[in-house]
mmCIF file with all atom_site columns, C-alpha atoms in Angstrom:
data_model
loop_
_atom_site.group_PDB
_atom_site.id
_atom_site.type_symbol
_atom_site.label_atom_id
_atom_site.label_alt_id
_atom_site.label_comp_id
_atom_site.label_asym_id
_atom_site.label_entity_id
_atom_site.label_seq_id
_atom_site.pdbx_PDB_ins_code
_atom_site.Cartn_x
_atom_site.Cartn_y
_atom_site.Cartn_z
_atom_site.occupancy
_atom_site.B_iso_or_equiv
_atom_site.pdbx_formal_charge
_atom_site.auth_seq_id
_atom_site.auth_comp_id
_atom_site.auth_asym_id
_atom_site.auth_atom_id
_atom_site.pdbx_PDB_model_num
ATOM 1   C CA . MET Q 1 1   ? -118.125 151.222 188.859 1.00 96.00 ? 1   MET Q CA 1
ATOM 2   C CA . ARG Q 1 2   ? -117.063 154.531 187.309 1.00 97.00 ? 2   ARG Q CA 1
ATOM 3   C CA . LEU Q 1 3   ? -118.748 155.706 184.107 1.00 98.00 ? 3   LEU Q CA 1
ATOM 4   C CA . GLU Q 1 4   ? -118.119 159.196 182.746 1.00 98.00 ? 4   GLU Q CA 1
ATOM 5   C CA . ALA Q 1 5   ? -119.307 160.715 179.461 1.00 98.00 ? 5   ALA Q CA 1
ATOM 6   C CA . PHE Q 1 6   ? -117.339 163.202 177.350 1.00 98.00 ? 6   PHE Q CA 1
ATOM 7   C CA . THR Q 1 7   ? -119.115 165.099 174.595 1.00 97.00 ? 7   THR Q CA 1
ATOM 8   C CA . GLY Q 1 8   ? -117.707 167.275 171.829 1.00 91.00 ? 8   GLY Q CA 1
ATOM 9   C CA . PRO Q 1 9   ? -118.647 169.009 168.559 1.00 93.00 ? 9   PRO Q CA 1
ATOM 10  C CA . PRO Q 1 10  ? -119.608 168.815 165.792 1.00 94.00 ? 10  PRO Q CA 1
ATOM 11  C CA . PHE Q 1 11  ? -121.827 165.764 166.412 1.00 95.00 ? 11  PHE Q CA 1
ATOM 12  C CA . ASP Q 1 12  ? -122.069 165.902 170.234 1.00 96.00 ? 12  ASP Q CA 1
ATOM 13  C CA . GLU Q 1 13  ? -121.269 162.211 170.433 1.00 97.00 ? 13  GLU Q CA 1
ATOM 14  C CA . ASN Q 1 14  ? -120.772 160.693 173.885 1.00 98.00 ? 14  ASN Q CA 1
ATOM 15  C CA . ALA Q 1 15  ? -117.442 158.978 174.435 1.00 98.00 ? 15  ALA Q CA 1
ATOM 16  C CA . TYR Q 1 16  ? -117.354 156.967 177.660 1.00 98.00 ? 16  TYR Q CA 1
ATOM 17  C CA . LEU Q 1 17  ? -114.694 156.195 180.231 1.00 98.00 ? 17  LEU Q CA 1
ATOM 18  C CA . LEU Q 1 18  ? -115.622 152.998 182.044 1.00 98.00 ? 18  LEU Q CA 1
ATOM 19  C CA . ALA Q 1 19  ? -113.644 151.618 184.987 1.00 98.00 ? 19  ALA Q CA 1
ATOM 20  C CA . ASP Q 1 20  ? -113.979 149.277 187.924 1.00 97.00 ? 20  ASP Q CA 1
ATOM 21  C CA . ASP Q 1 21  ? -113.140 150.360 191.458 1.00 95.00 ? 21  ASP Q CA 1
ATOM 22  C CA . ASP Q 1 22  ? -109.540 149.172 191.084 1.00 97.00 ? 22  ASP Q CA 1
ATOM 23  C CA . GLY Q 1 23  ? -108.781 151.329 188.025 1.00 97.00 ? 23  GLY Q CA 1
ATOM 24  C CA . GLU Q 1 24  ? -109.123 148.750 185.249 1.00 98.00 ? 24  GLU Q CA 1
ATOM 25  C CA . ALA Q 1 25  ? -110.664 150.746 182.421 1.00 98.00 ? 25  ALA Q CA 1
ATOM 26  C CA . ALA Q 1 26  ? -112.120 150.724 178.920 1.00 98.00 ? 26  ALA Q CA 1
ATOM 27  C CA . ILE Q 1 27  ? -112.807 153.574 176.526 1.00 98.00 ? 27  ILE Q CA 1
ATOM 28  C CA . VAL Q 1 28  ? -116.029 153.321 174.544 1.00 98.00 ? 28  VAL Q CA 1
ATOM 29  C CA . ASP Q 1 29  ? -116.566 155.147 171.235 1.00 98.00 ? 29  ASP Q CA 1
ATOM 30  C CA . PRO Q 1 30  ? -113.626 157.591 171.297 1.00 98.00 ? 30  PRO Q CA 1
ATOM 31  C CA . GLY Q 1 31  ? -114.966 160.290 169.005 1.00 96.00 ? 31  GLY Q CA 1
ATOM 32  C CA . ASP Q 1 32  ? -114.726 164.059 169.128 1.00 92.00 ? 32  ASP Q CA 1
ATOM 33  C CA . ALA Q 1 33  ? -114.191 164.353 172.897 1.00 95.00 ? 33  ALA Q CA 1
ATOM 34  C CA . ALA Q 1 34  ? -111.490 161.690 173.144 1.00 96.00 ? 34  ALA Q CA 1
ATOM 35  C CA . ALA Q 1 35  ? -108.738 164.191 173.994 1.00 95.00 ? 35  ALA Q CA 1
ATOM 36  C CA . ALA Q 1 36  ? -110.615 165.404 177.088 1.00 96.00 ? 36  ALA Q CA 1
ATOM 37  C CA . LEU Q 1 37  ? -111.363 161.810 178.021 1.00 97.00 ? 37  LEU Q CA 1
ATOM 38  C CA . LEU Q 1 38  ? -107.671 160.936 177.873 1.00 97.00 ? 38  LEU Q CA 1
ATOM 39  C CA . VAL Q 1 39  ? -106.810 163.859 180.143 1.00 97.00 ? 39  VAL Q CA 1
ATOM 40  C CA . ARG Q 1 40  ? -109.281 162.493 182.676 1.00 98.00 ? 40  ARG Q CA 1
ATOM 41  C CA . ALA Q 1 41  ? -107.982 158.921 182.402 1.00 98.00 ? 41  ALA Q CA 1
ATOM 42  C CA . ARG Q 1 42  ? -104.444 160.140 183.042 1.00 97.00 ? 42  ARG Q CA 1
ATOM 43  C CA . ALA Q 1 43  ? -105.510 162.250 186.003 1.00 97.00 ? 43  ALA Q CA 1
ATOM 44  C CA . LEU Q 1 44  ? -107.247 159.257 187.578 1.00 97.00 ? 44  LEU Q CA 1
ATOM 45  C CA . GLY Q 1 45  ? -104.313 156.939 186.887 1.00 97.00 ? 45  GLY Q CA 1
ATOM 46  C CA . LEU Q 1 46  ? -106.553 154.428 185.143 1.00 98.00 ? 46  LEU Q CA 1
ATOM 47  C CA . ARG Q 1 47  ? -105.194 151.401 183.313 1.00 98.00 ? 47  ARG Q CA 1
ATOM 48  C CA . VAL Q 1 48  ? -107.004 151.339 179.960 1.00 98.00 ? 48  VAL Q CA 1
ATOM 49  C CA . ARG Q 1 49  ? -107.267 147.701 178.824 1.00 98.00 ? 49  ARG Q CA 1
ATOM 50  C CA . ARG Q 1 50  ? -109.894 147.849 176.059 1.00 98.00 ? 50  ARG Q CA 1
ATOM 51  C CA . ILE Q 1 51  ? -111.196 150.148 173.319 1.00 98.00 ? 51  ILE Q CA 1
ATOM 52  C CA . LEU Q 1 52  ? -114.796 149.226 172.544 1.00 98.00 ? 52  LEU Q CA 1
ATOM 53  C CA . LEU Q 1 53  ? -116.874 150.499 169.623 1.00 98.00 ? 53  LEU Q CA 1
ATOM 54  C CA . THR Q 1 54  ? -120.664 150.274 169.525 1.00 98.00 ? 54  THR Q CA 1
ATOM 55  C CA . HIS Q 1 55  ? -120.551 150.924 165.775 1.00 98.00 ? 55  HIS Q CA 1
ATOM 56  C CA . ALA Q 1 56  ? -118.365 152.587 163.145 1.00 98.00 ? 56  ALA Q CA 1
ATOM 57  C CA . HIS Q 1 57  ? -119.993 155.856 162.149 1.00 97.00 ? 57  HIS Q CA 1
ATOM 58  C CA . LEU Q 1 58  ? -117.340 158.550 161.985 1.00 97.00 ? 58  LEU Q CA 1
ATOM 59  C CA . ASP Q 1 59  ? -118.404 160.462 165.110 1.00 97.00 ? 59  ASP Q CA 1
ATOM 60  C CA . HIS Q 1 60  ? -117.786 157.362 167.251 1.00 98.00 ? 60  HIS Q CA 1
ATOM 61  C CA . ILE Q 1 61  ? -114.392 156.405 165.829 1.00 98.00 ? 61  ILE Q CA 1
ATOM 62  C CA . SER Q 1 62  ? -112.719 159.670 164.799 1.00 97.00 ? 62  SER Q CA 1
ATOM 63  C CA . ASN Q 1 63  ? -110.062 159.577 167.531 1.00 98.00 ? 63  ASN Q CA 1
ATOM 64  C CA . VAL Q 1 64  ? -109.414 155.893 168.043 1.00 98.00 ? 64  VAL Q CA 1
ATOM 65  C CA . ASP Q 1 65  ? -105.845 156.600 166.960 1.00 98.00 ? 65  ASP Q CA 1
ATOM 66  C CA . LEU Q 1 66  ? -105.303 159.015 169.875 1.00 97.00 ? 66  LEU Q CA 1
ATOM 67  C CA . VAL Q 1 67  ? -106.342 156.354 172.355 1.00 97.00 ? 67  VAL Q CA 1
ATOM 68  C CA . LYS Q 1 68  ? -104.249 153.681 170.644 1.00 97.00 ? 68  LYS Q CA 1
ATOM 69  C CA . ALA Q 1 69  ? -101.186 155.942 170.724 1.00 97.00 ? 69  ALA Q CA 1
ATOM 70  C CA . GLU Q 1 70  ? -101.672 156.496 174.451 1.00 96.00 ? 70  GLU Q CA 1
ATOM 71  C CA . TYR Q 1 71  ? -102.507 152.973 175.626 1.00 96.00 ? 71  TYR Q CA 1
ATOM 72  C CA . ASP Q 1 72  ? -102.159 150.464 172.753 1.00 91.00 ? 72  ASP Q CA 1
ATOM 73  C CA . ALA Q 1 73  ? -105.194 148.623 174.123 1.00 97.00 ? 73  ALA Q CA 1
ATOM 74  C CA . PRO Q 1 74  ? -106.941 146.048 171.901 1.00 98.00 ? 74  PRO Q CA 1
ATOM 75  C CA . LEU Q 1 75  ? -109.700 147.456 169.717 1.00 98.00 ? 75  LEU Q CA 1
ATOM 76  C CA . TYR Q 1 76  ? -113.093 145.744 169.349 1.00 98.00 ? 76  TYR Q CA 1
ATOM 77  C CA . LEU Q 1 77  ? -115.799 146.215 166.677 1.00 98.00 ? 77  LEU Q CA 1
ATOM 78  C CA . HIS Q 1 78  ? -118.467 144.004 165.130 1.00 98.00 ? 78  HIS Q CA 1
ATOM 79  C CA . ALA Q 1 79  ? -117.314 142.602 161.781 1.00 98.00 ? 79  ALA Q CA 1
ATOM 80  C CA . ALA Q 1 80  ? -120.420 143.832 159.968 1.00 98.00 ? 80  ALA Q CA 1
ATOM 81  C CA . ASP Q 1 81  ? -119.296 147.412 160.581 1.00 98.00 ? 81  ASP Q CA 1
ATOM 82  C CA . ARG Q 1 82  ? -115.765 146.824 159.350 1.00 98.00 ? 82  ARG Q CA 1
ATOM 83  C CA . PRO Q 1 83  ? -116.536 148.356 155.909 1.00 97.00 ? 83  PRO Q CA 1
ATOM 84  C CA . LEU Q 1 84  ? -117.746 151.549 157.620 1.00 97.00 ? 84  LEU Q CA 1
ATOM 85  C CA . TYR Q 1 85  ? -114.652 151.647 159.809 1.00 98.00 ? 85  TYR Q CA 1
ATOM 86  C CA . ASP Q 1 86  ? -112.326 151.222 156.849 1.00 98.00 ? 86  ASP Q CA 1
ATOM 87  C CA . ALA Q 1 87  ? -114.217 153.948 154.970 1.00 97.00 ? 87  ALA Q CA 1
ATOM 88  C CA . ILE Q 1 88  ? -113.900 156.674 157.591 1.00 97.00 ? 88  ILE Q CA 1
ATOM 89  C CA . VAL Q 1 89  ? -112.206 159.054 155.139 1.00 98.00 ? 89  VAL Q CA 1
ATOM 90  C CA . GLU Q 1 90  ? -115.102 158.606 152.703 1.00 96.00 ? 90  GLU Q CA 1
ATOM 91  C CA . GLN Q 1 91  ? -117.588 159.067 155.559 1.00 96.00 ? 91  GLN Q CA 1
ATOM 92  C CA . GLY Q 1 92  ? -115.899 162.373 156.327 1.00 96.00 ? 92  GLY Q CA 1
ATOM 93  C CA . ARG Q 1 93  ? -116.225 163.530 152.721 1.00 96.00 ? 93  ARG Q CA 1
ATOM 94  C CA . TYR Q 1 94  ? -119.970 162.841 152.889 1.00 92.00 ? 94  TYR Q CA 1
ATOM 95  C CA . PHE Q 1 95  ? -120.271 165.288 155.795 1.00 92.00 ? 95  PHE Q CA 1
ATOM 96  C CA . GLY Q 1 96  ? -117.607 167.683 154.505 1.00 95.00 ? 96  GLY Q CA 1
ATOM 97  C CA . ILE Q 1 97  ? -115.270 166.910 157.410 1.00 95.00 ? 97  ILE Q CA 1
ATOM 98  C CA . PRO Q 1 98  ? -111.655 165.745 156.930 1.00 96.00 ? 98  PRO Q CA 1
ATOM 99  C CA . MET Q 1 99  ? -111.011 162.393 158.639 1.00 97.00 ? 99  MET Q CA 1
ATOM 100 C CA . ARG Q 1 100 ? -107.882 160.336 159.259 1.00 97.00 ? 100 ARG Q CA 1
ATOM 101 C CA . PRO Q 1 101 ? -107.604 156.601 158.619 1.00 98.00 ? 101 PRO Q CA 1
ATOM 102 C CA . GLN Q 1 102 ? -107.813 154.751 161.930 1.00 98.00 ? 102 GLN Q CA 1
ATOM 103 C CA . PRO Q 1 103 ? -105.676 151.905 163.303 1.00 98.00 ? 103 PRO Q CA 1
ATOM 104 C CA . PRO Q 1 104 ? -106.394 148.260 162.481 1.00 98.00 ? 104 PRO Q CA 1
ATOM 105 C CA . LEU Q 1 105 ? -109.008 146.383 164.454 1.00 98.00 ? 105 LEU Q CA 1
ATOM 106 C CA . ASP Q 1 106 ? -107.863 143.682 166.867 1.00 98.00 ? 106 ASP Q CA 1
ATOM 107 C CA . HIS Q 1 107 ? -111.012 141.718 167.697 1.00 98.00 ? 107 HIS Q CA 1
ATOM 108 C CA . SER Q 1 108 ? -114.524 141.203 166.342 1.00 98.00 ? 108 SER Q CA 1
ATOM 109 C CA . LEU Q 1 109 ? -117.510 141.549 168.647 1.00 98.00 ? 109 LEU Q CA 1
ATOM 110 C CA . VAL Q 1 110 ? -120.140 138.818 168.420 1.00 98.00 ? 110 VAL Q CA 1
ATOM 111 C CA . GLU Q 1 111 ? -123.478 138.139 170.085 1.00 98.00 ? 111 GLU Q CA 1
ATOM 112 C CA . GLY Q 1 112 ? -123.079 136.610 173.542 1.00 95.00 ? 112 GLY Q CA 1
ATOM 113 C CA . MET Q 1 113 ? -119.421 137.548 173.887 1.00 98.00 ? 113 MET Q CA 1
ATOM 114 C CA . THR Q 1 114 ? -118.280 138.575 177.374 1.00 98.00 ? 114 THR Q CA 1
ATOM 115 C CA . ILE Q 1 115 ? -115.308 140.878 177.879 1.00 98.00 ? 115 ILE Q CA 1
ATOM 116 C CA . GLU Q 1 116 ? -113.835 140.923 181.368 1.00 97.00 ? 116 GLU Q CA 1
ATOM 117 C CA . LEU Q 1 117 ? -112.615 144.244 182.725 1.00 98.00 ? 117 LEU Q CA 1
ATOM 118 C CA . GLY Q 1 118 ? -111.303 143.791 186.246 1.00 97.00 ? 118 GLY Q CA 1
ATOM 119 C CA . THR Q 1 119 ? -114.387 143.204 188.387 1.00 98.00 ? 119 THR Q CA 1
ATOM 120 C CA . LEU Q 1 120 ? -116.737 144.217 185.553 1.00 98.00 ? 120 LEU Q CA 1
ATOM 121 C CA . SER Q 1 121 ? -118.218 141.931 182.920 1.00 98.00 ? 121 SER Q CA 1
ATOM 122 C CA . ILE Q 1 122 ? -119.213 143.459 179.584 1.00 98.00 ? 122 ILE Q CA 1
ATOM 123 C CA . HIS Q 1 123 ? -121.764 141.414 177.639 1.00 98.00 ? 123 HIS Q CA 1
ATOM 124 C CA . VAL Q 1 124 ? -122.186 142.067 173.918 1.00 98.00 ? 124 VAL Q CA 1
ATOM 125 C CA . HIS Q 1 125 ? -125.632 142.225 172.298 1.00 98.00 ? 125 HIS Q CA 1
ATOM 126 C CA . GLU Q 1 126 ? -126.028 142.621 168.543 1.00 98.00 ? 126 GLU Q CA 1
ATOM 127 C CA . THR Q 1 127 ? -128.494 145.419 167.723 1.00 98.00 ? 127 THR Q CA 1
ATOM 128 C CA . PRO Q 1 128 ? -128.380 146.074 163.971 1.00 98.00 ? 128 PRO Q CA 1
ATOM 129 C CA . GLY Q 1 129 ? -130.572 148.712 162.386 1.00 98.00 ? 129 GLY Q CA 1
ATOM 130 C CA . HIS Q 1 130 ? -128.712 151.979 162.901 1.00 98.00 ? 130 HIS Q CA 1
ATOM 131 C CA . SER Q 1 131 ? -125.765 150.265 161.258 1.00 98.00 ? 131 SER Q CA 1
ATOM 132 C CA . PRO Q 1 132 ? -125.271 146.640 160.197 1.00 98.00 ? 132 PRO Q CA 1
ATOM 133 C CA . GLY Q 1 133 ? -122.889 145.834 163.051 1.00 98.00 ? 133 GLY Q CA 1
ATOM 134 C CA . GLY Q 1 134 ? -124.308 147.955 165.846 1.00 98.00 ? 134 GLY Q CA 1
ATOM 135 C CA . VAL Q 1 135 ? -124.049 146.531 169.365 1.00 98.00 ? 135 VAL Q CA 1
ATOM 136 C CA . VAL Q 1 136 ? -124.955 147.523 172.890 1.00 98.00 ? 136 VAL Q CA 1
ATOM 137 C CA . PHE Q 1 137 ? -122.843 146.729 175.926 1.00 98.00 ? 137 PHE Q CA 1
ATOM 138 C CA . GLU Q 1 138 ? -124.432 145.326 179.063 1.00 98.00 ? 138 GLU Q CA 1
ATOM 139 C CA . VAL Q 1 139 ? -122.027 146.146 181.893 1.00 98.00 ? 139 VAL Q CA 1
ATOM 140 C CA . ARG Q 1 140 ? -122.438 144.135 185.081 1.00 98.00 ? 140 ARG Q CA 1
ATOM 141 C CA . ASP Q 1 141 ? -120.476 144.790 188.274 1.00 97.00 ? 141 ASP Q CA 1
ATOM 142 C CA . SER Q 1 142 ? -119.523 142.292 190.987 1.00 94.00 ? 142 SER Q CA 1
ATOM 143 C CA . ALA Q 1 143 ? -122.752 143.043 192.871 1.00 94.00 ? 143 ALA Q CA 1
ATOM 144 C CA . GLY Q 1 144 ? -124.862 142.258 189.809 1.00 95.00 ? 144 GLY Q CA 1
ATOM 145 C CA . GLN Q 1 145 ? -125.823 145.857 189.040 1.00 96.00 ? 145 GLN Q CA 1
ATOM 146 C CA . VAL Q 1 146 ? -126.435 146.362 185.308 1.00 98.00 ? 146 VAL Q CA 1
ATOM 147 C CA . THR Q 1 147 ? -125.746 149.436 183.194 1.00 98.00 ? 147 THR Q CA 1
ATOM 148 C CA . ILE Q 1 148 ? -126.244 149.620 179.432 1.00 98.00 ? 148 ILE Q CA 1
ATOM 149 C CA . LEU Q 1 149 ? -124.202 151.527 176.858 1.00 98.00 ? 149 LEU Q CA 1
ATOM 150 C CA . SER Q 1 150 ? -126.561 151.711 173.902 1.00 98.00 ? 150 SER Q CA 1
ATOM 151 C CA . GLY Q 1 151 ? -124.513 153.540 171.277 1.00 98.00 ? 151 GLY Q CA 1
ATOM 152 C CA . ASP Q 1 152 ? -126.894 154.977 168.690 1.00 98.00 ? 152 ASP Q CA 1
ATOM 153 C CA . THR Q 1 153 ? -129.450 152.194 169.021 1.00 98.00 ? 153 THR Q CA 1
ATOM 154 C CA . LEU Q 1 154 ? -131.630 153.952 171.623 1.00 98.00 ? 154 LEU Q CA 1
ATOM 155 C CA . PHE Q 1 155 ? -131.714 157.539 172.901 1.00 98.00 ? 155 PHE Q CA 1
ATOM 156 C CA . ALA Q 1 156 ? -133.769 159.294 175.549 1.00 98.00 ? 156 ALA Q CA 1
ATOM 157 C CA . GLY Q 1 157 ? -137.086 159.726 173.775 1.00 97.00 ? 157 GLY Q CA 1
ATOM 158 C CA . SER Q 1 158 ? -135.747 158.710 170.377 1.00 98.00 ? 158 SER Q CA 1
ATOM 159 C CA . ILE Q 1 159 ? -133.865 156.093 168.360 1.00 98.00 ? 159 ILE Q CA 1
ATOM 160 C CA . GLY Q 1 160 ? -130.874 156.067 166.032 1.00 97.00 ? 160 GLY Q CA 1
ATOM 161 C CA . ARG Q 1 161 ? -131.308 157.353 162.510 1.00 96.00 ? 161 ARG Q CA 1
ATOM 162 C CA . THR Q 1 162 ? -131.765 154.749 159.798 1.00 97.00 ? 162 THR Q CA 1
ATOM 163 C CA . ASP Q 1 163 ? -131.316 156.841 156.652 1.00 94.00 ? 163 ASP Q CA 1
ATOM 164 C CA . LEU Q 1 164 ? -127.562 156.282 156.360 1.00 89.00 ? 164 LEU Q CA 1
ATOM 165 C CA . PRO Q 1 165 ? -126.119 153.396 154.308 1.00 85.00 ? 165 PRO Q CA 1
ATOM 166 C CA . GLY Q 1 166 ? -126.779 150.083 156.053 1.00 91.00 ? 166 GLY Q CA 1
ATOM 167 C CA . GLY Q 1 167 ? -129.568 151.448 158.236 1.00 96.00 ? 167 GLY Q CA 1
ATOM 168 C CA . ASP Q 1 168 ? -132.993 149.832 158.426 1.00 97.00 ? 168 ASP Q CA 1
ATOM 169 C CA . TYR Q 1 169 ? -135.891 151.097 160.537 1.00 98.00 ? 169 TYR Q CA 1
ATOM 170 C CA . SER Q 1 170 ? -137.719 147.789 161.051 1.00 97.00 ? 170 SER Q CA 1
ATOM 171 C CA . THR Q 1 171 ? -134.493 146.044 161.996 1.00 98.00 ? 171 THR Q CA 1
ATOM 172 C CA . LEU Q 1 172 ? -133.662 148.748 164.537 1.00 98.00 ? 172 LEU Q CA 1
ATOM 173 C CA . ILE Q 1 173 ? -137.077 148.598 166.198 1.00 98.00 ? 173 ILE Q CA 1
ATOM 174 C CA . ASP Q 1 174 ? -136.797 144.811 166.384 1.00 98.00 ? 174 ASP Q CA 1
ATOM 175 C CA . SER Q 1 175 ? -133.338 145.115 167.966 1.00 98.00 ? 175 SER Q CA 1
ATOM 176 C CA . ILE Q 1 176 ? -134.611 147.491 170.643 1.00 98.00 ? 176 ILE Q CA 1
ATOM 177 C CA . GLN Q 1 177 ? -137.611 145.334 171.472 1.00 97.00 ? 177 GLN Q CA 1
ATOM 178 C CA . ARG Q 1 178 ? -135.659 142.084 171.381 1.00 97.00 ? 178 ARG Q CA 1
ATOM 179 C CA . VAL Q 1 179 ? -132.607 143.230 173.348 1.00 98.00 ? 179 VAL Q CA 1
ATOM 180 C CA . LEU Q 1 180 ? -133.187 146.397 175.349 1.00 98.00 ? 180 LEU Q CA 1
ATOM 181 C CA . LEU Q 1 181 ? -136.821 146.193 176.402 1.00 98.00 ? 181 LEU Q CA 1
ATOM 182 C CA . VAL Q 1 182 ? -136.278 142.828 178.098 1.00 97.00 ? 182 VAL Q CA 1
ATOM 183 C CA . PHE Q 1 183 ? -134.250 144.541 180.841 1.00 98.00 ? 183 PHE Q CA 1
ATOM 184 C CA . PRO Q 1 184 ? -135.999 145.746 184.014 1.00 98.00 ? 184 PRO Q CA 1
ATOM 185 C CA . ASP Q 1 185 ? -137.420 149.247 184.051 1.00 98.00 ? 185 ASP Q CA 1
ATOM 186 C CA . ASN Q 1 186 ? -134.813 150.597 186.482 1.00 98.00 ? 186 ASN Q CA 1
ATOM 187 C CA . VAL Q 1 187 ? -131.788 149.731 184.305 1.00 98.00 ? 187 VAL Q CA 1
ATOM 188 C CA . VAL Q 1 188 ? -129.986 152.920 183.257 1.00 98.00 ? 188 VAL Q CA 1
ATOM 189 C CA . VAL Q 1 189 ? -129.176 153.381 179.574 1.00 98.00 ? 189 VAL Q CA 1
ATOM 190 C CA . HIS Q 1 190 ? -126.266 155.599 178.498 1.00 98.00 ? 190 HIS Q CA 1
ATOM 191 C CA . PRO Q 1 191 ? -126.659 156.462 174.802 1.00 98.00 ? 191 PRO Q CA 1
ATOM 192 C CA . GLY Q 1 192 ? -124.270 157.647 172.122 1.00 98.00 ? 192 GLY Q CA 1
ATOM 193 C CA . HIS Q 1 193 ? -125.867 161.114 172.112 1.00 97.00 ? 193 HIS Q CA 1
ATOM 194 C CA . TYR Q 1 194 ? -127.809 163.143 174.683 1.00 96.00 ? 194 TYR Q CA 1
ATOM 195 C CA . GLY Q 1 195 ? -128.361 162.247 178.324 1.00 97.00 ? 195 GLY Q CA 1
ATOM 196 C CA . ALA Q 1 196 ? -128.990 159.000 180.144 1.00 98.00 ? 196 ALA Q CA 1
ATOM 197 C CA . THR Q 1 197 ? -132.404 157.395 180.442 1.00 98.00 ? 197 THR Q CA 1
ATOM 198 C CA . THR Q 1 198 ? -133.895 154.182 181.797 1.00 98.00 ? 198 THR Q CA 1
ATOM 199 C CA . VAL Q 1 199 ? -135.447 151.183 180.128 1.00 98.00 ? 199 VAL Q CA 1
ATOM 200 C CA . GLY Q 1 200 ? -138.740 151.963 181.868 1.00 98.00 ? 200 GLY Q CA 1
ATOM 201 C CA . ALA Q 1 201 ? -138.812 155.564 180.709 1.00 98.00 ? 201 ALA Q CA 1
ATOM 202 C CA . GLU Q 1 202 ? -138.330 154.477 177.108 1.00 98.00 ? 202 GLU Q CA 1
ATOM 203 C CA . ARG Q 1 203 ? -140.800 151.621 177.376 1.00 97.00 ? 203 ARG Q CA 1
ATOM 204 C CA . ARG Q 1 204 ? -143.461 154.043 178.607 1.00 97.00 ? 204 ARG Q CA 1
ATOM 205 C CA . GLY Q 1 205 ? -142.665 157.244 176.756 1.00 97.00 ? 205 GLY Q CA 1
ATOM 206 C CA . ASN Q 1 206 ? -140.559 156.727 173.662 1.00 98.00 ? 206 ASN Q CA 1
ATOM 207 C CA . PRO Q 1 207 ? -142.863 157.553 170.718 1.00 97.00 ? 207 PRO Q CA 1
ATOM 208 C CA . PHE Q 1 208 ? -140.976 155.227 168.371 1.00 97.00 ? 208 PHE Q CA 1
ATOM 209 C CA . LEU Q 1 209 ? -141.728 152.208 170.561 1.00 95.00 ? 209 LEU Q CA 1
ATOM 210 C CA . LYS Q 1 210 ? -145.513 152.557 170.701 1.00 84.00 ? 210 LYS Q CA 1
#
């Protein structure tokens, strides 16, 4: 499995390039660093088959159109975040940042859905709280190794903010406890901002989960 993060200003959001060993690839949350991610995907000769969104805040979707223009891969988002996605221009105004409308969605993510990507299986878990339609992706390779892409649900030592429209603190904490903390301690979590962590590190040391 190949998993590389690309981070760019102004929000320092992590966009991810995910691929199996044969070059079947997905791009997750193509925000501010999507251009650099695309350069890397081209250099590696990857075949991008999916565009996956953990949620629809502007920093995670701002360059979906660049990826679509390059690969025309199907685009996935949970239906509960569709209003946020469609309102990206208005989201930009809130932060004082010009934003472009983004291409239409192709598929809705739902709890329990599995998306095949070559030898990888991507399992969808609904984790509302940061946004109404937030999800995390459980990526499992052919050997059974699990990696989690948590979006803005869980960070190293922190959690996603809940003061934006559609956010709810109690719902987010419940999502983390119900979905993420059931994984073994050694499972690596790759969040939407900052560096990677593990389930065990957050179970033991995250002050929001005490």
